[in-house]
Amino acid sequence: MNILILGSGGREFSIGRALRKESEVEKLYFAPGNGATSQLGENLSIKAYDDLADFALNNDIDLTIVGPEAPLVDGVVDIFKAKGLTIFGPSREAAQLEGSKVYMKNFLAKYNIPTARYIETDHIETAFKFIETLPLPVVVKADGLCAGKGVIIAMSHDEAKKSVSEMLSGKAFGDAGKKVIVEEFLDGYELSMFAICDGEDYILLPAAQDHKRLLDGDEGPNTGGMGAYAPTPLVDDVIYQKVKDRVIRPTLDGMKAEGAPFEGVLFIGLMIVNGEPITLEFNVRFGDPECEILMPLMKSPASELFYKAATKQLDSLQVEFSDQHAVGVVMASRDYPYKSSEPAEIVVDEIVHEALAENSHISYAGVIEEDGVLYASGGRVLVCVGLGDSIREARDRAYMLCGQVHFAGKKLRTDIAYQAL
Ligand code: AMP
Ligand code: GLY
C-alpha cells in the first residue's frame, strides 16, 4: 500500500512512524512533513489540494490520511473523492463539526447529546442578556477556527461582555468571531476520546487525557497541548458505555440524517461532571499530542484501520490494543506559545539502558533538517513518549528520555499524567 499523509506535526510523524513498521506499507509520502518525517518517507512540497490529488493519482497512492483540521474544513476530502481517490477524513460539510462551533452546538442540541447550556448569536444585546443569567465563570467562544485561541473563560460578567464585543466587532478573530457561543462553565475533569468512523460504524480508541495549559499544575496560558497519556483510569466501563450510547451513536446517526455521514476521526472533548460525560466540543481529526501516545498502543495495523474506515468496512474489523500505557511529554521552544524561537540544534544522547531504548521514542514536530542535523524550529518541537506496564512506569520512561534530549531553550511540564498518579 502506498500512503500519503497530509500535515507537518508530531501527530503526522507518529502516524507515519506506526505505518513505517507495517509490511503492508510500501511508499510513504508527507505533504509537507517536517525535518524528521523525511526519515520515514518522502516529503513533498506540493501545496494546492488539486495538485496533491493529481500526485496521488499519478503515483498509485492507495490511501491519503489527513492530519490537521484546516484542509478538512477547506474540503480536501471532497476534492480527492471527486477524482476517485481513497482518503481518510470527513467531507467539508461533516468537518463543520469542528469548523463551526455554532453548527456543532446546534447539532448537539438537535440530537439531544448532553452539552453545556448555551446560546448562539450575532446580536450583542442578546449575548449580554444571557451572560447576566449565568453564574461565574462564563464561557465565550468564537464560532470559527481560531487556532485554539477562540475560547475565553471569563471570570466576571464584564469580562464576558468585553470578549463578546471584541468578537462580534471582528476585532478579536475577524470573520471567525462574527457569531459567538455563550455558555455555562462546567466543573469536572476533561478527557479526550477518539472514534475512528466510516460513516456508519466506528472503533473507539483508549481514552486519553491532554494537558492544555503551559505550566505545571494547569497554570499559565492555553496551548495546543503539553503532554498526554492513555489509557486513563479516570474512565471506567460505565463512562465508556455512556459515551458510546449518548454521544457517538447519536452523532453518527445524526450526521447521516443531516446528509453528511461522518467519516474520519471523531475527537470528542468531554467534561465528566458527577460521572456524566458532557460534550464540550468535537474536533474532526486526531488530537496532538494524543495521537502520539495512541498510535504506539495499537497492536493491529493502523494502515488497515484507516483504509477500512475510508472504504466503509469497519463492521468487519477487529482492532487490538496493547496492554501497555503510554505517556507523552511535549518539549517546546523557549517562546512557545507566544512567538517562534531561533532554530536550535537538537542533541539526543545515546540511550544505553535497554528497557528505556525499547520502551521510549521521540515523535518530532517543529523541526527542520540541515546536513543531517535536526534543529528545533519553534512551537512544539517534539514529544518524548514512554511506554510501560503502568502509567507510572510509562511516565518515568518518558521523563528519562526527556533528560537525554537537549536543545537551547527547551521547555516542558514536569507533571504530565498527575491526575492518574
Ligand atoms: P474548546 O476549544 O471548546 O475545547 O475549549 C478549549 C478549552 O476550554 C477546553 O479544553 C476546556 O478546558 C475549556 N472549556 C471550553 N468550554 C468549557 C465549558 N463550558 N466549561 C468549562 N471549560 C470549558
Ligand atoms: N491536544 C488537543 C488538540 O489537538 O486539539
Short mmCIF file of C-alpha atoms and ligand atoms in Angstrom, two decimals:
data_model
loop_
_atom_site.label_atom_id
_atom_site.label_comp_id
_atom_site.label_asym_id
_atom_site.label_seq_id
_atom_site.Cartn_x
_atom_site.Cartn_y
_atom_site.Cartn_z
CA MET A 1 0.00 0.00 0.00
CA ASN A 2 1.28 3.50 -0.86
CA ILE A 3 0.17 6.16 1.59
CA LEU A 4 0.19 9.96 1.57
CA ILE A 5 -0.08 11.83 4.89
CA LEU A 6 -1.11 15.50 4.88
CA GLY A 7 0.33 17.64 7.69
CA SER A 8 3.62 18.50 9.36
CA GLY A 9 3.31 17.91 13.10
CA GLY A 10 4.18 15.30 15.67
CA ARG A 11 0.74 13.81 15.01
CA GLU A 12 1.62 13.12 11.38
CA PHE A 13 5.10 11.88 12.37
CA SER A 14 3.55 9.38 14.79
CA ILE A 15 1.10 8.06 12.19
CA GLY A 16 3.97 7.71 9.73
CA ARG A 17 6.13 6.00 12.36
CA ALA A 18 3.41 3.40 13.00
CA LEU A 19 2.83 2.81 9.28
CA ARG A 20 6.54 2.51 8.51
CA LYS A 21 6.71 -0.64 10.66
CA GLU A 22 3.98 -2.42 8.71
CA SER A 23 4.96 -4.81 5.96
CA GLU A 24 1.81 -3.84 4.00
CA VAL A 25 3.08 -0.29 3.62
CA GLU A 26 5.39 0.37 0.71
CA LYS A 27 5.81 4.05 -0.16
CA LEU A 28 5.08 6.75 2.37
CA TYR A 29 4.79 10.43 1.50
CA PHE A 30 4.26 13.51 3.65
CA ALA A 31 2.93 16.86 2.44
CA PRO A 32 4.58 18.96 3.63
CA GLY A 33 6.02 16.86 6.50
CA ASN A 34 8.80 18.16 8.74
CA GLY A 35 12.57 17.82 9.11
CA ALA A 36 12.22 14.33 10.60
CA THR A 37 9.39 12.79 8.55
CA SER A 38 11.92 12.54 5.70
CA GLN A 39 13.48 9.67 7.71
CA LEU A 40 10.18 7.78 7.42
CA GLY A 41 9.24 8.61 3.85
CA GLU A 42 9.46 11.35 1.26
CA ASN A 43 8.42 14.94 1.91
CA LEU A 44 6.50 16.71 -0.86
CA SER A 45 6.41 20.46 -1.31
CA ILE A 46 3.13 20.41 -3.28
CA LYS A 47 0.60 22.77 -1.69
CA ALA A 48 -2.60 23.07 -3.76
CA TYR A 49 -5.15 20.36 -2.96
CA ASP A 50 -5.83 19.74 -6.66
CA ASP A 51 -2.13 19.21 -7.30
CA LEU A 52 -1.88 16.85 -4.33
CA ALA A 53 -4.80 14.82 -5.68
CA ASP A 54 -3.07 14.65 -9.08
CA PHE A 55 0.10 13.50 -7.36
CA ALA A 56 -1.91 10.75 -5.63
CA LEU A 57 -3.42 9.68 -8.95
CA ASN A 58 -0.10 9.63 -10.79
CA ASN A 59 1.80 7.83 -8.02
CA ASP A 60 -0.60 4.99 -7.22
CA ILE A 61 -1.44 6.29 -3.77
CA ASP A 62 -3.87 3.81 -2.23
CA LEU A 63 -4.78 5.90 0.80
CA THR A 64 -4.42 9.53 1.89
CA ILE A 65 -4.64 10.38 5.59
CA VAL A 66 -5.39 13.97 6.61
CA GLY A 67 -3.80 15.13 9.89
CA PRO A 68 -4.91 18.72 10.62
CA GLU A 69 -8.36 20.35 10.57
CA ALA A 70 -7.69 23.19 8.11
CA PRO A 71 -7.54 21.07 4.91
CA LEU A 72 -10.62 19.14 6.09
CA VAL A 73 -12.63 22.31 6.65
CA ASP A 74 -11.39 23.52 3.23
CA GLY A 75 -12.81 20.37 1.63
CA VAL A 76 -9.70 18.40 0.68
CA VAL A 77 -11.62 15.13 1.10
CA ASP A 78 -14.26 16.20 -1.43
CA ILE A 79 -11.53 17.16 -3.92
CA PHE A 80 -9.78 13.77 -3.60
CA LYS A 81 -13.04 11.79 -3.74
CA ALA A 82 -14.17 13.63 -6.86
CA LYS A 83 -11.09 12.15 -8.54
CA GLY A 84 -11.95 8.64 -7.34
CA LEU A 85 -9.22 8.57 -4.66
CA THR A 86 -9.43 6.88 -1.26
CA ILE A 87 -8.94 9.38 1.56
CA PHE A 88 -9.46 9.12 5.30
CA GLY A 89 -11.21 12.16 6.78
CA PRO A 90 -14.59 13.92 6.87
CA SER A 91 -16.14 15.81 3.97
CA ARG A 92 -16.17 19.59 4.06
CA GLU A 93 -19.74 19.52 5.31
CA ALA A 94 -19.06 16.98 8.08
CA ALA A 95 -15.93 18.93 9.09
CA GLN A 96 -18.29 21.72 10.19
CA LEU A 97 -18.47 19.81 13.49
CA GLU A 98 -15.10 21.43 14.16
CA GLY A 99 -15.13 24.31 11.67
CA SER A 100 -18.17 25.98 13.24
CA LYS A 101 -18.91 25.87 16.94
CA VAL A 102 -22.41 27.14 16.17
CA TYR A 103 -23.00 24.17 13.82
CA MET A 104 -21.60 21.80 16.44
CA LYS A 105 -23.66 23.16 19.36
CA ASN A 106 -26.88 23.24 17.32
CA PHE A 107 -26.20 19.67 16.18
CA LEU A 108 -25.70 18.53 19.79
CA ALA A 109 -28.92 20.24 20.84
CA LYS A 110 -30.93 18.84 17.91
CA TYR A 111 -29.88 15.25 18.67
CA ASN A 112 -30.14 15.56 22.46
CA ILE A 113 -26.44 14.99 23.09
CA PRO A 114 -25.56 16.41 26.53
CA THR A 115 -23.59 19.68 26.29
CA ALA A 116 -23.20 22.89 28.29
CA ARG A 117 -26.28 25.17 28.27
CA TYR A 118 -25.67 27.89 25.66
CA ILE A 119 -26.93 30.42 23.21
CA GLU A 120 -25.53 31.22 19.77
CA THR A 121 -25.95 34.73 18.50
CA ASP A 122 -24.56 37.57 16.40
CA HIS A 123 -26.54 40.10 18.39
CA ILE A 124 -24.71 41.87 21.19
CA GLU A 125 -27.73 42.65 23.41
CA THR A 126 -28.92 39.03 23.28
CA ALA A 127 -25.47 37.86 24.35
CA PHE A 128 -25.30 40.43 27.17
CA LYS A 129 -28.73 39.42 28.50
CA PHE A 130 -27.79 35.73 28.57
CA ILE A 131 -24.45 36.49 30.23
CA GLU A 132 -26.31 38.20 33.10
CA THR A 133 -28.25 35.00 33.76
CA LEU A 134 -25.15 32.79 34.11
CA PRO A 135 -23.11 32.14 37.24
CA LEU A 136 -19.34 32.81 37.03
CA PRO A 137 -17.16 31.97 35.26
CA VAL A 138 -18.84 32.41 31.88
CA VAL A 139 -17.53 30.77 28.71
CA VAL A 140 -17.44 32.74 25.44
CA LYS A 141 -16.47 31.08 22.15
CA ALA A 142 -15.89 32.41 18.66
CA ASP A 143 -17.73 30.40 16.01
CA GLY A 144 -14.91 29.64 13.57
CA LEU A 145 -11.40 28.17 13.66
CA CYS A 146 -9.08 30.34 15.79
CA ALA A 147 -6.07 28.05 16.18
CA GLY A 148 -7.19 27.07 19.68
CA LYS A 149 -7.48 30.67 20.92
CA GLY A 150 -11.19 31.27 20.41
CA VAL A 151 -12.38 30.19 23.88
CA ILE A 152 -12.49 32.70 26.74
CA ILE A 153 -13.23 31.64 30.32
CA ALA A 154 -14.40 34.99 31.73
CA MET A 155 -14.09 35.50 35.48
CA SER A 156 -16.59 38.39 35.55
CA HIS A 157 -19.71 39.33 33.62
CA ASP A 158 -17.93 42.46 32.38
CA GLU A 159 -15.04 40.43 31.01
CA ALA A 160 -17.50 38.11 29.25
CA LYS A 161 -19.25 41.12 27.69
CA LYS A 162 -15.95 42.62 26.61
CA SER A 163 -14.96 39.34 24.93
CA VAL A 164 -18.32 39.17 23.13
CA SER A 165 -17.95 42.78 21.93
CA GLU A 166 -14.45 42.16 20.63
CA MET A 167 -15.53 39.02 18.81
CA LEU A 168 -18.72 40.39 17.26
CA SER A 169 -16.99 43.58 16.07
CA GLY A 170 -14.46 41.40 14.23
CA LYS A 171 -11.64 42.91 16.29
CA ALA A 172 -10.66 39.69 18.05
CA PHE A 173 -10.83 36.94 15.41
CA GLY A 174 -12.06 38.55 12.18
CA ASP A 175 -14.84 36.62 10.46
CA ALA A 176 -14.38 33.62 12.81
CA GLY A 177 -15.88 35.77 15.60
CA LYS A 178 -18.87 37.18 13.72
CA LYS A 179 -21.05 34.72 15.62
CA VAL A 180 -20.47 33.66 19.21
CA ILE A 181 -21.46 30.97 21.65
CA VAL A 182 -22.03 31.98 25.27
CA GLU A 183 -22.27 29.01 27.61
CA GLU A 184 -22.24 27.86 31.18
CA PHE A 185 -18.95 26.78 32.75
CA LEU A 186 -18.71 23.07 33.53
CA ASP A 187 -16.73 21.97 36.54
CA GLY A 188 -15.26 18.48 36.28
CA TYR A 189 -12.35 16.69 34.67
CA GLU A 190 -11.54 16.73 30.99
CA LEU A 191 -10.97 13.74 28.74
CA SER A 192 -10.40 13.11 25.06
CA MET A 193 -11.94 10.18 23.24
CA PHE A 194 -11.28 9.25 19.65
CA ALA A 195 -13.60 7.23 17.44
CA ILE A 196 -12.40 6.09 14.04
CA CYS A 197 -15.56 6.31 11.92
CA ASP A 198 -16.66 5.11 8.49
CA GLY A 199 -19.98 6.96 8.37
CA GLU A 200 -21.88 4.11 10.00
CA ASP A 201 -19.60 2.06 12.27
CA TYR A 202 -16.71 3.06 14.50
CA ILE A 203 -13.75 1.81 16.51
CA LEU A 204 -13.21 3.56 19.83
CA LEU A 205 -9.61 4.10 20.97
CA PRO A 206 -8.49 4.10 24.63
CA ALA A 207 -9.46 7.34 26.42
CA ALA A 208 -6.69 9.91 26.78
CA GLN A 209 -6.07 13.00 28.84
CA ASP A 210 -4.34 16.07 27.43
CA HIS A 211 -2.68 18.92 29.39
CA LYS A 212 -3.66 22.13 27.67
CA ARG A 213 -2.04 24.70 29.96
CA LEU A 214 1.60 25.68 29.52
CA LEU A 215 2.74 25.29 33.12
CA ASP A 216 2.74 22.69 35.89
CA GLY A 217 -0.41 22.46 37.98
CA ASP A 218 -2.52 23.55 34.97
CA GLU A 219 -1.37 27.16 35.25
CA GLY A 220 -0.50 29.63 32.51
CA PRO A 221 -1.96 30.14 29.04
CA ASN A 222 -3.69 27.51 26.91
CA THR A 223 -1.54 25.72 24.35
CA GLY A 224 -2.15 23.05 21.71
CA GLY A 225 -1.32 20.53 24.44
CA MET A 226 1.82 19.99 26.54
CA GLY A 227 1.51 16.25 27.13
CA ALA A 228 -0.94 13.38 27.22
CA TYR A 229 -1.36 9.85 28.45
CA ALA A 230 -3.62 6.86 27.81
CA PRO A 231 -5.49 4.87 28.77
CA THR A 232 -6.68 6.98 31.67
CA PRO A 233 -8.02 5.33 34.84
CA LEU A 234 -10.46 8.25 35.09
CA VAL A 235 -12.69 6.35 32.64
CA ASP A 236 -14.41 3.14 33.62
CA ASP A 237 -16.67 0.87 31.56
CA VAL A 238 -19.74 2.81 32.64
CA ILE A 239 -18.37 6.06 31.22
CA TYR A 240 -17.23 4.34 28.00
CA GLN A 241 -20.73 2.93 27.57
CA LYS A 242 -22.37 6.31 28.21
CA VAL A 243 -20.12 7.96 25.64
CA LYS A 244 -20.94 5.28 23.09
CA ASP A 245 -24.71 5.41 23.69
CA ARG A 246 -25.20 9.10 24.34
CA VAL A 247 -22.55 10.71 22.15
CA ILE A 248 -21.02 8.57 19.41
CA ARG A 249 -24.07 6.60 18.24
CA PRO A 250 -26.40 9.63 18.08
CA THR A 251 -23.65 11.63 16.37
CA LEU A 252 -23.11 9.07 13.61
CA ASP A 253 -26.88 8.61 13.16
CA GLY A 254 -27.45 12.36 13.29
CA MET A 255 -24.77 13.20 10.73
CA LYS A 256 -26.21 10.58 8.41
CA ALA A 257 -29.65 12.12 8.84
CA GLU A 258 -28.15 15.54 8.07
CA GLY A 259 -26.84 14.12 4.78
CA ALA A 260 -23.22 14.43 5.95
CA PRO A 261 -22.18 10.96 7.19
CA PHE A 262 -19.14 11.29 9.42
CA GLU A 263 -16.00 9.54 8.18
CA GLY A 264 -12.65 10.11 9.84
CA VAL A 265 -11.53 10.72 13.40
CA LEU A 266 -14.27 11.98 15.69
CA PHE A 267 -12.38 13.65 18.55
CA ILE A 268 -14.75 14.11 21.48
CA GLY A 269 -13.70 16.68 24.06
CA LEU A 270 -15.55 15.68 27.23
CA MET A 271 -16.03 17.13 30.66
CA ILE A 272 -17.00 14.50 33.22
CA VAL A 273 -19.32 16.17 35.70
CA ASN A 274 -20.51 13.96 38.59
CA GLY A 275 -19.89 10.83 36.50
CA GLU A 276 -21.80 12.18 33.49
CA PRO A 277 -19.93 12.76 30.21
CA ILE A 278 -20.83 16.17 28.79
CA THR A 279 -19.59 17.04 25.30
CA LEU A 280 -17.53 20.25 25.29
CA GLU A 281 -16.62 20.09 21.66
CA PHE A 282 -15.88 17.94 18.64
CA ASN A 283 -12.80 18.01 16.53
CA VAL A 284 -12.66 16.13 13.27
CA ARG A 285 -9.07 14.89 13.42
CA PHE A 286 -6.63 13.37 15.87
CA GLY A 287 -5.51 15.42 18.85
CA ASP A 288 -1.89 16.41 19.04
CA PRO A 289 -0.18 15.14 21.30
CA GLU A 290 -2.89 12.50 21.89
CA CYS A 291 -2.15 10.83 18.55
CA GLU A 292 1.49 10.39 19.53
CA ILE A 293 0.51 8.22 22.51
CA LEU A 294 -2.40 6.37 20.88
CA MET A 295 -0.51 5.18 17.81
CA PRO A 296 2.02 3.15 19.85
CA LEU A 297 -0.85 1.49 21.76
CA MET A 298 -2.27 -0.06 18.58
CA LYS A 299 -1.40 -3.70 18.10
CA SER A 300 -3.38 -4.15 14.89
CA PRO A 301 -2.05 -2.47 11.75
CA ALA A 302 -3.01 1.20 11.55
CA SER A 303 -2.97 1.06 7.74
CA GLU A 304 -5.80 -1.47 7.80
CA LEU A 305 -7.81 0.57 10.31
CA PHE A 306 -7.56 3.79 8.28
CA TYR A 307 -8.08 2.02 4.95
CA LYS A 308 -11.16 0.15 6.15
CA ALA A 309 -12.56 3.33 7.69
CA ALA A 310 -12.06 5.16 4.40
CA THR A 311 -13.81 2.36 2.47
CA LYS A 312 -16.75 1.71 4.85
CA GLN A 313 -15.58 -1.69 6.07
CA LEU A 314 -15.24 -1.14 9.81
CA ASP A 315 -18.09 -3.54 10.59
CA SER A 316 -15.80 -6.45 9.65
CA LEU A 317 -12.74 -5.21 11.56
CA GLN A 318 -11.44 -6.23 14.99
CA VAL A 319 -8.76 -3.94 16.40
CA GLU A 320 -6.42 -4.99 19.18
CA PHE A 321 -4.78 -2.60 21.59
CA SER A 322 -1.68 -3.16 23.67
CA ASP A 323 -1.98 -3.74 27.44
CA GLN A 324 0.65 -1.07 27.98
CA HIS A 325 0.22 2.57 28.99
CA ALA A 326 1.72 5.48 27.09
CA VAL A 327 2.76 8.92 28.33
CA GLY A 328 3.91 11.72 26.03
CA VAL A 329 5.74 14.82 27.24
CA VAL A 330 5.94 17.76 24.84
CA MET A 331 9.20 19.68 24.59
CA ALA A 332 8.50 23.15 23.27
CA SER A 333 10.76 26.01 22.27
CA ARG A 334 11.59 28.91 24.58
CA ASP A 335 8.93 31.37 23.44
CA TYR A 336 6.05 28.93 22.88
CA PRO A 337 3.10 29.71 22.72
CA TYR A 338 3.79 33.43 22.28
CA LYS A 339 6.18 33.61 19.34
CA SER A 340 8.57 31.49 17.35
CA SER A 341 12.13 30.96 18.53
CA GLU A 342 15.56 30.91 16.86
CA PRO A 343 16.48 27.49 15.43
CA ALA A 344 18.48 25.43 17.96
CA GLU A 345 20.37 22.20 17.30
CA ILE A 346 18.83 19.10 18.87
CA VAL A 347 21.18 16.61 20.51
CA VAL A 348 19.88 13.24 21.66
CA ASP A 349 22.21 11.23 23.92
CA GLU A 350 22.70 7.58 23.13
CA ILE A 351 20.23 5.53 25.16
CA VAL A 352 22.18 2.67 26.73
CA HIS A 353 19.51 1.40 29.12
CA GLU A 354 17.86 -1.45 27.17
CA ALA A 355 14.37 -1.25 28.69
CA LEU A 356 14.33 2.50 28.06
CA ALA A 357 15.55 2.14 24.48
CA GLU A 358 12.84 -0.42 23.76
CA ASN A 359 10.03 1.41 25.50
CA SER A 360 10.51 5.01 24.51
CA HIS A 361 10.83 7.09 21.38
CA ILE A 362 10.59 10.61 20.04
CA SER A 363 7.85 11.95 17.78
CA TYR A 364 9.22 15.01 16.00
CA ALA A 365 7.09 18.08 15.26
CA GLY A 366 8.61 21.59 14.95
CA VAL A 367 11.96 20.56 13.47
CA ILE A 368 13.96 21.32 10.37
CA GLU A 369 16.85 19.29 8.97
CA GLU A 370 20.09 20.62 7.56
CA ASP A 371 23.03 18.43 6.51
CA GLY A 372 21.72 15.54 8.57
CA VAL A 373 21.31 17.65 11.74
CA LEU A 374 17.89 18.35 13.29
CA TYR A 375 17.11 21.82 14.60
CA ALA A 376 14.22 22.87 16.82
CA SER A 377 12.36 25.41 14.68
CA GLY A 378 9.86 26.79 17.21
CA GLY A 379 6.47 25.86 18.64
CA ARG A 380 6.08 22.36 19.95
CA VAL A 381 9.34 20.74 18.91
CA LEU A 382 8.93 17.07 19.79
CA VAL A 383 7.17 14.63 22.08
CA CYS A 384 9.05 12.15 24.27
CA VAL A 385 6.89 9.04 24.50
CA GLY A 386 7.34 6.41 27.20
CA LEU A 387 5.59 3.03 27.32
CA GLY A 388 5.19 0.82 30.37
CA ASP A 389 3.05 -1.66 32.25
CA SER A 390 1.67 1.16 34.38
CA ILE A 391 1.21 4.88 33.89
CA ARG A 392 3.94 5.45 36.44
CA GLU A 393 6.44 3.32 34.51
CA ALA A 394 5.48 4.94 31.21
CA ARG A 395 5.74 8.38 32.79
CA ASP A 396 9.17 7.63 34.27
CA ARG A 397 10.44 6.44 30.90
CA ALA A 398 9.05 9.49 29.09
CA TYR A 399 10.85 11.77 31.55
CA MET A 400 14.07 9.70 31.38
CA LEU A 401 14.00 10.19 27.63
CA CYS A 402 13.40 13.94 28.11
CA GLY A 403 16.62 14.02 30.11
CA GLN A 404 18.52 12.66 27.08
CA VAL A 405 17.22 15.33 24.68
CA HIS A 406 18.86 18.74 24.53
CA PHE A 407 18.29 22.00 22.68
CA ALA A 408 18.67 25.63 23.72
CA GLY A 409 15.53 26.97 25.39
CA LYS A 410 13.78 23.59 25.78
CA LYS A 411 10.64 23.86 27.84
CA LEU A 412 8.42 21.11 29.27
CA ARG A 413 5.90 20.39 32.01
CA THR A 414 7.13 18.12 34.77
CA ASP A 415 3.73 16.84 35.91
CA ILE A 416 2.21 15.08 32.90
CA ALA A 417 -0.29 12.37 33.97
CA TYR A 418 -0.51 13.77 37.52
CA GLN A 419 -4.27 13.23 37.66
CA ALA A 420 -3.73 9.49 37.16
CA LEU A 421 -0.97 9.04 39.76
P1 AMP B 1 -12.63 24.05 23.22
O1 AMP B 1 -11.83 24.71 22.13
O2 AMP B 1 -14.10 24.20 23.07
O3 AMP B 1 -12.14 22.67 23.55
O4 AMP B 1 -12.24 24.84 24.55
C1 AMP B 1 -10.92 24.92 24.98
C2 AMP B 1 -10.85 24.59 26.42
O5 AMP B 1 -11.67 25.49 27.18
C3 AMP B 1 -11.40 23.22 26.77
O6 AMP B 1 -10.42 22.23 26.59
C4 AMP B 1 -11.79 23.40 28.22
O7 AMP B 1 -10.67 23.28 29.06
C5 AMP B 1 -12.27 24.81 28.27
N1 AMP B 1 -13.73 24.88 28.13
C6 AMP B 1 -14.45 25.01 26.99
N2 AMP B 1 -15.77 25.04 27.24
C7 AMP B 1 -15.91 24.92 28.57
C8 AMP B 1 -17.03 24.88 29.47
N3 AMP B 1 -18.29 25.01 29.03
N4 AMP B 1 -16.78 24.72 30.78
C9 AMP B 1 -15.52 24.60 31.25
N5 AMP B 1 -14.43 24.65 30.48
C10 AMP B 1 -14.61 24.81 29.15
N1 GLY B 2 -4.42 18.37 22.00
C1 GLY B 2 -5.65 18.97 21.66
C2 GLY B 2 -5.86 19.20 20.25
O1 GLY B 2 -5.18 18.65 19.40
O2 GLY B 2 -6.75 19.98 19.91
#
